[in-house]
Amino acid sequence: MNSIASQMPQFAPVVIVDGVDECSDEQLQRRILAVIDAVKGCRVPLCFLICSRPEALIEETLYQFKDSILRIDLATLNDSHRDVEKYLVDQFSVIASKQDLDPKWPDQEIIKEIVFQSSGNFILPSTLIRFISVEKCNPETQLDIVRKLKPPENTSPFALLDELYLEILKQPRDQKFLKTFLALLVGRSFIKLAKLHEDDATLMNISEKDLHTKLRKMRSLLKFKPFIDVYHKSFLDFLQDSSRSGQYHLFDMFLWRLSSLIVMRHVILVPDLNPS
């Protein structure tokens, strides 16, 4: 490693490690960060930009690094609010153009209101834009729905985001099916079984086409390609926090029981895993 270091240019390249918190395996999170720390110890002239939500395990591991680190909380930077505002202006402009709406829609005050509610975080704006852009829905009506949401008066920075999540979750007609699939989705994140996502439809005892149809109104929160998954891990966190998700809360004991059933059924249904 030291011989490599001597051949590096004067200005150290920057290695960007984004979304460490998106890795569901905490041991893997530790190993990734430990490798970075080890590289530093070998005097390799690399700078690492580690992007993550401030989760306890990640923060504790970073603070154990031998050398000092520079921590930047994006939510406290004025630039983050400007970035969110630019994102919203650009996205609303695209929607207005596609739907033949007034180019000045929505009012600037509405945009500033959303920027303030976002606390400089892109999770709320990106979810909101996807909700407003849902096919066969009027963007103005969708925006009005969001603006009428009344989050409880508390200090949680996720208050409006949680209300938006709840509003979207109410959309599908078959709520029992939705809650079962959400349990499968969260349970799947606990299971280290390759390609389990490929059997979502089979595990739900439904065709893939019908599965997509039933979840059509969840497209603001779920991406469907290459397979059904959340856009952001924050939605899984929301579902596992009873104070945030209410009737949609998925408690640990139920998830572990479901996870066991999923694995058993997966083994039975997948020929490669079933020796009989």
mmCIF file of C-alpha atoms in Angstrom:
data_model
loop_
_atom_site.group_PDB
_atom_site.id
_atom_site.type_symbol
_atom_site.label_atom_id
_atom_site.label_comp_id
_atom_site.label_asym_id
_atom_site.label_seq_id
_atom_site.Cartn_x
_atom_site.Cartn_y
_atom_site.Cartn_z
ATOM 1 C CA MET A 1 0.000 0.000 0.000
ATOM 2 C CA ASN A 2 2.853 2.371 0.813
ATOM 3 C CA SER A 3 4.374 1.829 -2.660
ATOM 4 C CA ILE A 4 1.024 2.770 -4.171
ATOM 5 C CA ALA A 5 0.935 5.889 -2.030
ATOM 6 C CA SER A 6 4.262 7.097 -3.447
ATOM 7 C CA GLN A 7 2.833 6.974 -6.979
ATOM 8 C CA MET A 8 -0.309 8.978 -6.213
ATOM 9 C CA PRO A 9 -0.691 12.574 -7.477
ATOM 10 C CA GLN A 10 -0.064 15.510 -5.147
ATOM 11 C CA PHE A 11 -3.753 16.273 -4.729
ATOM 12 C CA ALA A 12 -5.527 13.306 -3.207
ATOM 13 C CA PRO A 13 -8.525 11.908 -5.101
ATOM 14 C CA VAL A 14 -11.830 11.842 -3.235
ATOM 15 C CA VAL A 15 -13.609 8.516 -2.759
ATOM 16 C CA ILE A 16 -17.349 9.030 -2.196
ATOM 17 C CA VAL A 17 -19.096 6.390 -0.081
ATOM 18 C CA ASP A 18 -22.788 7.248 -0.231
ATOM 19 C CA GLY A 19 -25.712 5.735 1.660
ATOM 20 C CA VAL A 20 -23.833 3.757 4.309
ATOM 21 C CA ASP A 21 -27.062 3.746 6.342
ATOM 22 C CA GLU A 22 -28.868 2.038 3.438
ATOM 23 C CA CYS A 23 -26.882 -1.130 4.133
ATOM 24 C CA SER A 24 -29.201 -3.208 6.352
ATOM 25 C CA ASP A 25 -26.362 -5.380 7.724
ATOM 26 C CA GLU A 26 -24.783 -3.488 10.637
ATOM 27 C CA GLN A 27 -21.721 -5.750 10.640
ATOM 28 C CA LEU A 28 -21.158 -4.891 6.980
ATOM 29 C CA GLN A 29 -21.462 -1.196 7.836
ATOM 30 C CA ARG A 30 -18.716 -1.647 10.427
ATOM 31 C CA ARG A 31 -16.478 -3.533 7.968
ATOM 32 C CA ILE A 32 -16.848 -0.846 5.290
ATOM 33 C CA LEU A 33 -15.863 1.878 7.739
ATOM 34 C CA ALA A 34 -13.046 -0.264 9.199
ATOM 35 C CA VAL A 35 -11.540 -0.713 5.718
ATOM 36 C CA ILE A 36 -11.556 3.059 5.235
ATOM 37 C CA ASP A 37 -9.823 3.517 8.578
ATOM 38 C CA ALA A 38 -7.228 0.863 7.656
ATOM 39 C CA VAL A 39 -6.471 2.585 4.347
ATOM 40 C CA LYS A 40 -5.831 5.808 6.234
ATOM 41 C CA GLY A 41 -3.341 3.964 8.423
ATOM 42 C CA CYS A 42 -1.367 2.885 5.330
ATOM 43 C CA ARG A 43 -0.748 6.526 4.387
ATOM 44 C CA VAL A 44 -2.548 6.188 1.057
ATOM 45 C CA PRO A 45 -3.352 9.784 0.050
ATOM 46 C CA LEU A 46 -7.082 9.398 -0.404
ATOM 47 C CA CYS A 47 -9.855 11.544 0.993
ATOM 48 C CA PHE A 48 -13.119 9.821 1.874
ATOM 49 C CA LEU A 49 -16.478 11.547 1.742
ATOM 50 C CA ILE A 50 -18.876 9.370 3.743
ATOM 51 C CA CYS A 51 -22.549 10.250 3.282
ATOM 52 C CA SER A 52 -25.084 8.837 5.703
ATOM 53 C CA ARG A 53 -27.907 9.597 8.043
ATOM 54 C CA PRO A 54 -26.644 10.124 11.616
ATOM 55 C CA GLU A 55 -27.362 6.614 12.890
ATOM 56 C CA ALA A 56 -25.840 5.671 16.247
ATOM 57 C CA LEU A 57 -23.719 2.726 15.060
ATOM 58 C CA ILE A 58 -22.207 4.705 12.190
ATOM 59 C CA GLU A 59 -21.459 7.728 14.373
ATOM 60 C CA GLU A 60 -19.867 5.574 17.083
ATOM 61 C CA THR A 61 -17.665 3.806 14.519
ATOM 62 C CA LEU A 62 -16.556 7.045 12.898
ATOM 63 C CA TYR A 63 -15.634 8.572 16.246
ATOM 64 C CA GLN A 64 -13.259 5.635 16.817
ATOM 65 C CA PHE A 65 -11.160 6.600 13.787
ATOM 66 C CA LYS A 66 -7.582 7.302 14.815
ATOM 67 C CA ASP A 67 -7.378 10.649 13.048
ATOM 68 C CA SER A 68 -9.794 13.522 13.288
ATOM 69 C CA ILE A 69 -12.773 13.701 10.984
ATOM 70 C CA LEU A 70 -14.802 16.645 9.793
ATOM 71 C CA ARG A 71 -18.516 16.206 10.357
ATOM 72 C CA ILE A 72 -20.959 18.328 8.342
ATOM 73 C CA ASP A 73 -24.663 18.311 9.180
ATOM 74 C CA LEU A 74 -26.333 19.182 5.882
ATOM 75 C CA ALA A 75 -29.553 20.158 7.629
ATOM 76 C CA THR A 76 -27.760 23.098 9.272
ATOM 77 C CA LEU A 77 -26.386 24.520 6.028
ATOM 78 C CA ASN A 78 -28.212 27.309 4.205
ATOM 79 C CA ASP A 79 -27.072 25.736 0.933
ATOM 80 C CA SER A 80 -29.196 22.660 1.642
ATOM 81 C CA HIS A 81 -32.347 24.784 1.671
ATOM 82 C CA ARG A 82 -31.328 26.433 -1.591
ATOM 83 C CA ASP A 83 -30.703 23.025 -3.147
ATOM 84 C CA VAL A 84 -34.135 21.796 -2.042
ATOM 85 C CA GLU A 85 -35.771 24.949 -3.407
ATOM 86 C CA LYS A 86 -34.009 24.577 -6.766
ATOM 87 C CA TYR A 87 -35.054 20.932 -6.941
ATOM 88 C CA LEU A 88 -38.691 21.827 -6.258
ATOM 89 C CA VAL A 89 -38.738 24.700 -8.760
ATOM 90 C CA ASP A 90 -37.255 22.468 -11.473
ATOM 91 C CA GLN A 91 -39.597 19.547 -10.764
ATOM 92 C CA PHE A 92 -42.724 21.694 -10.557
ATOM 93 C CA SER A 93 -41.720 23.307 -13.848
ATOM 94 C CA VAL A 94 -41.499 19.883 -15.506
ATOM 95 C CA ILE A 95 -44.905 18.877 -14.114
ATOM 96 C CA ALA A 96 -46.500 22.170 -15.194
ATOM 97 C CA SER A 97 -45.093 21.771 -18.699
ATOM 98 C CA LYS A 98 -46.323 18.174 -19.053
ATOM 99 C CA GLN A 99 -49.786 18.925 -17.658
ATOM 100 C CA ASP A 100 -50.235 22.264 -19.458
ATOM 101 C CA LEU A 101 -50.502 24.196 -16.186
ATOM 102 C CA ASP A 102 -49.629 27.811 -15.478
ATOM 103 C CA PRO A 103 -45.796 28.071 -15.715
ATOM 104 C CA LYS A 104 -45.871 30.005 -12.428
ATOM 105 C CA TRP A 105 -47.592 27.135 -10.611
ATOM 106 C CA PRO A 106 -47.355 26.711 -7.695
ATOM 107 C CA ASP A 107 -47.010 30.019 -5.887
ATOM 108 C CA GLN A 108 -43.522 30.806 -4.600
ATOM 109 C CA GLU A 109 -44.848 30.951 -1.043
ATOM 110 C CA ILE A 110 -45.972 27.334 -1.323
ATOM 111 C CA ILE A 111 -42.496 26.291 -2.441
ATOM 112 C CA LYS A 112 -40.908 28.165 0.460
ATOM 113 C CA GLU A 113 -43.352 26.473 2.829
ATOM 114 C CA ILE A 114 -42.286 23.036 1.585
ATOM 115 C CA VAL A 115 -38.605 23.988 1.815
ATOM 116 C CA PHE A 116 -39.113 25.029 5.444
ATOM 117 C CA GLN A 117 -40.943 21.782 6.262
ATOM 118 C CA SER A 118 -38.154 19.735 4.658
ATOM 119 C CA SER A 119 -35.507 20.976 7.126
ATOM 120 C CA GLY A 120 -33.012 20.835 4.262
ATOM 121 C CA ASN A 121 -33.628 17.112 3.725
ATOM 122 C CA PHE A 122 -34.563 15.761 0.291
ATOM 123 C CA ILE A 123 -36.708 12.851 1.524
ATOM 124 C CA LEU A 124 -39.870 14.952 1.923
ATOM 125 C CA PRO A 125 -39.545 16.955 -1.341
ATOM 126 C CA SER A 126 -38.736 13.889 -3.459
ATOM 127 C CA THR A 127 -41.642 11.902 -1.959
ATOM 128 C CA LEU A 128 -43.969 14.865 -2.433
ATOM 129 C CA ILE A 129 -42.973 15.294 -6.085
ATOM 130 C CA ARG A 130 -43.567 11.602 -6.802
ATOM 131 C CA PHE A 131 -46.984 11.843 -5.115
ATOM 132 C CA ILE A 132 -47.949 14.892 -7.181
ATOM 133 C CA SER A 133 -46.698 13.218 -10.377
ATOM 134 C CA VAL A 134 -48.794 10.046 -9.991
ATOM 135 C CA GLU A 135 -50.349 9.026 -13.306
ATOM 136 C CA LYS A 136 -54.050 9.770 -13.913
ATOM 137 C CA CYS A 137 -54.106 12.242 -11.007
ATOM 138 C CA ASN A 138 -54.456 16.012 -11.158
ATOM 139 C CA PRO A 139 -51.195 17.581 -9.884
ATOM 140 C CA GLU A 140 -53.028 20.586 -8.438
ATOM 141 C CA THR A 141 -55.402 18.310 -6.529
ATOM 142 C CA GLN A 142 -52.495 16.187 -5.290
ATOM 143 C CA LEU A 143 -50.664 19.280 -4.055
ATOM 144 C CA ASP A 144 -53.829 20.499 -2.297
ATOM 145 C CA ILE A 145 -54.056 17.144 -0.494
ATOM 146 C CA VAL A 146 -50.515 17.578 0.817
ATOM 147 C CA ARG A 147 -51.129 21.172 1.884
ATOM 148 C CA LYS A 148 -54.219 20.161 3.855
ATOM 149 C CA LEU A 149 -52.273 17.617 5.896
ATOM 150 C CA LYS A 150 -52.142 18.709 9.511
ATOM 151 C CA PRO A 151 -49.258 17.038 11.328
ATOM 152 C CA PRO A 152 -49.457 17.066 15.130
ATOM 153 C CA GLU A 153 -47.694 19.913 16.833
ATOM 154 C CA ASN A 154 -44.476 18.253 17.935
ATOM 155 C CA THR A 155 -40.778 18.767 17.455
ATOM 156 C CA SER A 156 -40.288 15.846 15.075
ATOM 157 C CA PRO A 157 -38.627 16.918 11.808
ATOM 158 C CA PHE A 158 -40.535 14.050 10.159
ATOM 159 C CA ALA A 159 -44.014 15.295 11.131
ATOM 160 C CA LEU A 160 -45.171 16.341 7.650
ATOM 161 C CA LEU A 161 -43.334 13.435 6.000
ATOM 162 C CA ASP A 162 -45.159 11.015 8.305
ATOM 163 C CA GLU A 163 -48.514 12.576 7.443
ATOM 164 C CA LEU A 164 -47.683 12.274 3.748
ATOM 165 C CA TYR A 165 -46.708 8.618 4.220
ATOM 166 C CA LEU A 166 -50.026 7.962 5.993
ATOM 167 C CA GLU A 167 -52.001 9.740 3.272
ATOM 168 C CA ILE A 168 -50.353 7.623 0.564
ATOM 169 C CA LEU A 169 -50.893 4.424 2.559
ATOM 170 C CA LYS A 170 -54.636 5.133 2.701
ATOM 171 C CA GLN A 171 -54.895 5.217 -1.106
ATOM 172 C CA PRO A 172 -54.945 1.470 -1.998
ATOM 173 C CA ARG A 173 -58.405 -0.098 -1.631
ATOM 174 C CA ASP A 174 -57.249 -3.499 -0.393
ATOM 175 C CA GLN A 175 -55.720 -2.448 2.916
ATOM 176 C CA LYS A 176 -55.347 -6.013 4.203
ATOM 177 C CA PHE A 177 -53.307 -6.951 1.130
ATOM 178 C CA LEU A 178 -51.238 -3.778 1.470
ATOM 179 C CA LYS A 179 -50.378 -4.428 5.110
ATOM 180 C CA THR A 180 -49.406 -8.016 4.328
ATOM 181 C CA PHE A 181 -47.115 -6.887 1.520
ATOM 182 C CA LEU A 182 -45.567 -4.170 3.695
ATOM 183 C CA ALA A 183 -44.801 -6.852 6.278
ATOM 184 C CA LEU A 184 -43.180 -8.915 3.518
ATOM 185 C CA LEU A 185 -41.200 -5.875 2.386
ATOM 186 C CA VAL A 186 -39.882 -5.110 5.867
ATOM 187 C CA GLY A 187 -39.385 -8.781 6.721
ATOM 188 C CA ARG A 188 -37.390 -9.203 3.528
ATOM 189 C CA SER A 189 -34.909 -6.617 4.797
ATOM 190 C CA PHE A 190 -34.118 -8.895 7.773
ATOM 191 C CA ILE A 191 -33.389 -11.930 5.618
ATOM 192 C CA LYS A 192 -30.012 -12.467 3.963
ATOM 193 C CA LEU A 193 -31.376 -14.632 1.155
ATOM 194 C CA ALA A 194 -30.273 -13.844 -2.390
ATOM 195 C CA LYS A 195 -32.943 -12.970 -4.951
ATOM 196 C CA LEU A 196 -35.780 -13.328 -2.446
ATOM 197 C CA HIS A 197 -37.360 -10.224 -4.002
ATOM 198 C CA GLU A 198 -37.891 -12.161 -7.242
ATOM 199 C CA ASP A 199 -40.595 -14.220 -5.526
ATOM 200 C CA ASP A 200 -42.721 -11.371 -4.130
ATOM 201 C CA ALA A 201 -45.707 -12.224 -6.326
ATOM 202 C CA THR A 202 -45.454 -15.952 -5.597
ATOM 203 C CA LEU A 203 -45.153 -15.369 -1.865
ATOM 204 C CA MET A 204 -48.243 -13.139 -2.036
ATOM 205 C CA ASN A 205 -50.038 -15.867 -4.037
ATOM 206 C CA ILE A 206 -50.742 -13.507 -6.929
ATOM 207 C CA SER A 207 -49.444 -12.846 -10.455
ATOM 208 C CA GLU A 208 -46.738 -10.216 -10.895
ATOM 209 C CA LYS A 209 -49.082 -8.129 -13.068
ATOM 210 C CA ASP A 210 -51.813 -8.189 -10.418
ATOM 211 C CA LEU A 211 -49.268 -7.392 -7.715
ATOM 212 C CA HIS A 212 -48.191 -4.264 -9.584
ATOM 213 C CA THR A 213 -51.830 -3.309 -10.163
ATOM 214 C CA LYS A 214 -52.724 -3.640 -6.483
ATOM 215 C CA LEU A 215 -49.717 -1.519 -5.495
ATOM 216 C CA ARG A 216 -50.159 1.064 -8.259
ATOM 217 C CA LYS A 217 -51.116 3.827 -5.823
ATOM 218 C CA MET A 218 -47.947 3.170 -3.825
ATOM 219 C CA ARG A 219 -45.648 4.342 -6.607
ATOM 220 C CA SER A 220 -44.801 7.474 -4.620
ATOM 221 C CA LEU A 221 -43.081 5.274 -2.044
ATOM 222 C CA LEU A 222 -42.119 2.150 -3.983
ATOM 223 C CA LYS A 223 -40.040 1.732 -7.117
ATOM 224 C CA PHE A 224 -41.064 -1.177 -9.329
ATOM 225 C CA LYS A 225 -37.894 -1.733 -11.381
ATOM 226 C CA PRO A 226 -35.787 -3.833 -11.404
ATOM 227 C CA PHE A 227 -37.946 -5.128 -8.528
ATOM 228 C CA ILE A 228 -40.313 -3.674 -5.934
ATOM 229 C CA ASP A 229 -38.364 -1.826 -3.273
ATOM 230 C CA VAL A 230 -38.503 1.369 -1.226
ATOM 231 C CA TYR A 231 -37.022 4.565 -2.592
ATOM 232 C CA HIS A 232 -35.505 5.299 0.782
ATOM 233 C CA LYS A 233 -34.862 3.299 3.950
ATOM 234 C CA SER A 234 -36.676 5.997 5.951
ATOM 235 C CA PHE A 235 -39.992 4.427 4.910
ATOM 236 C CA LEU A 236 -38.978 1.116 6.510
ATOM 237 C CA ASP A 237 -37.981 3.010 9.664
ATOM 238 C CA PHE A 238 -41.385 4.705 9.635
ATOM 239 C CA LEU A 239 -43.218 1.367 9.442
ATOM 240 C CA GLN A 240 -41.296 0.021 12.449
ATOM 241 C CA ASP A 241 -41.965 3.060 14.674
ATOM 242 C CA SER A 242 -45.430 2.845 16.253
ATOM 243 C CA SER A 243 -45.401 6.521 17.249
ATOM 244 C CA ARG A 244 -45.088 7.455 13.570
ATOM 245 C CA SER A 245 -46.940 4.804 11.560
ATOM 246 C CA GLY A 246 -49.940 4.098 13.825
ATOM 247 C CA GLN A 247 -52.147 1.353 12.334
ATOM 248 C CA TYR A 248 -49.433 0.510 9.783
ATOM 249 C CA HIS A 249 -46.845 -0.261 12.463
ATOM 250 C CA LEU A 250 -45.090 -3.608 12.021
ATOM 251 C CA PHE A 251 -43.786 -4.880 15.358
ATOM 252 C CA ASP A 252 -40.639 -6.992 15.654
ATOM 253 C CA MET A 253 -42.171 -10.285 16.861
ATOM 254 C CA PHE A 254 -44.645 -10.327 13.971
ATOM 255 C CA LEU A 255 -41.869 -9.522 11.495
ATOM 256 C CA TRP A 256 -39.616 -12.313 12.730
ATOM 257 C CA ARG A 257 -42.500 -14.803 12.569
ATOM 258 C CA LEU A 258 -43.362 -13.663 9.057
ATOM 259 C CA SER A 259 -39.696 -13.780 8.042
ATOM 260 C CA SER A 260 -39.526 -17.439 9.105
ATOM 261 C CA LEU A 261 -42.631 -18.264 7.080
ATOM 262 C CA ILE A 262 -41.205 -16.420 4.067
ATOM 263 C CA VAL A 263 -37.969 -18.409 4.195
ATOM 264 C CA MET A 264 -39.838 -21.714 4.557
ATOM 265 C CA ARG A 265 -42.128 -20.953 1.639
ATOM 266 C CA HIS A 266 -39.223 -19.667 -0.449
ATOM 267 C CA VAL A 267 -37.315 -22.928 0.093
ATOM 268 C CA ILE A 268 -40.386 -24.943 -0.924
ATOM 269 C CA LEU A 269 -41.102 -22.858 -4.018
ATOM 270 C CA VAL A 270 -37.575 -22.442 -5.376
ATOM 271 C CA PRO A 271 -36.357 -25.736 -6.964
ATOM 272 C CA ASP A 272 -32.657 -24.963 -6.491
ATOM 273 C CA LEU A 273 -33.131 -24.754 -2.725
ATOM 274 C CA ASN A 274 -35.385 -27.801 -2.391
ATOM 275 C CA PRO A 275 -33.410 -31.080 -2.745
ATOM 276 C CA SER A 276 -36.595 -33.131 -3.066
#
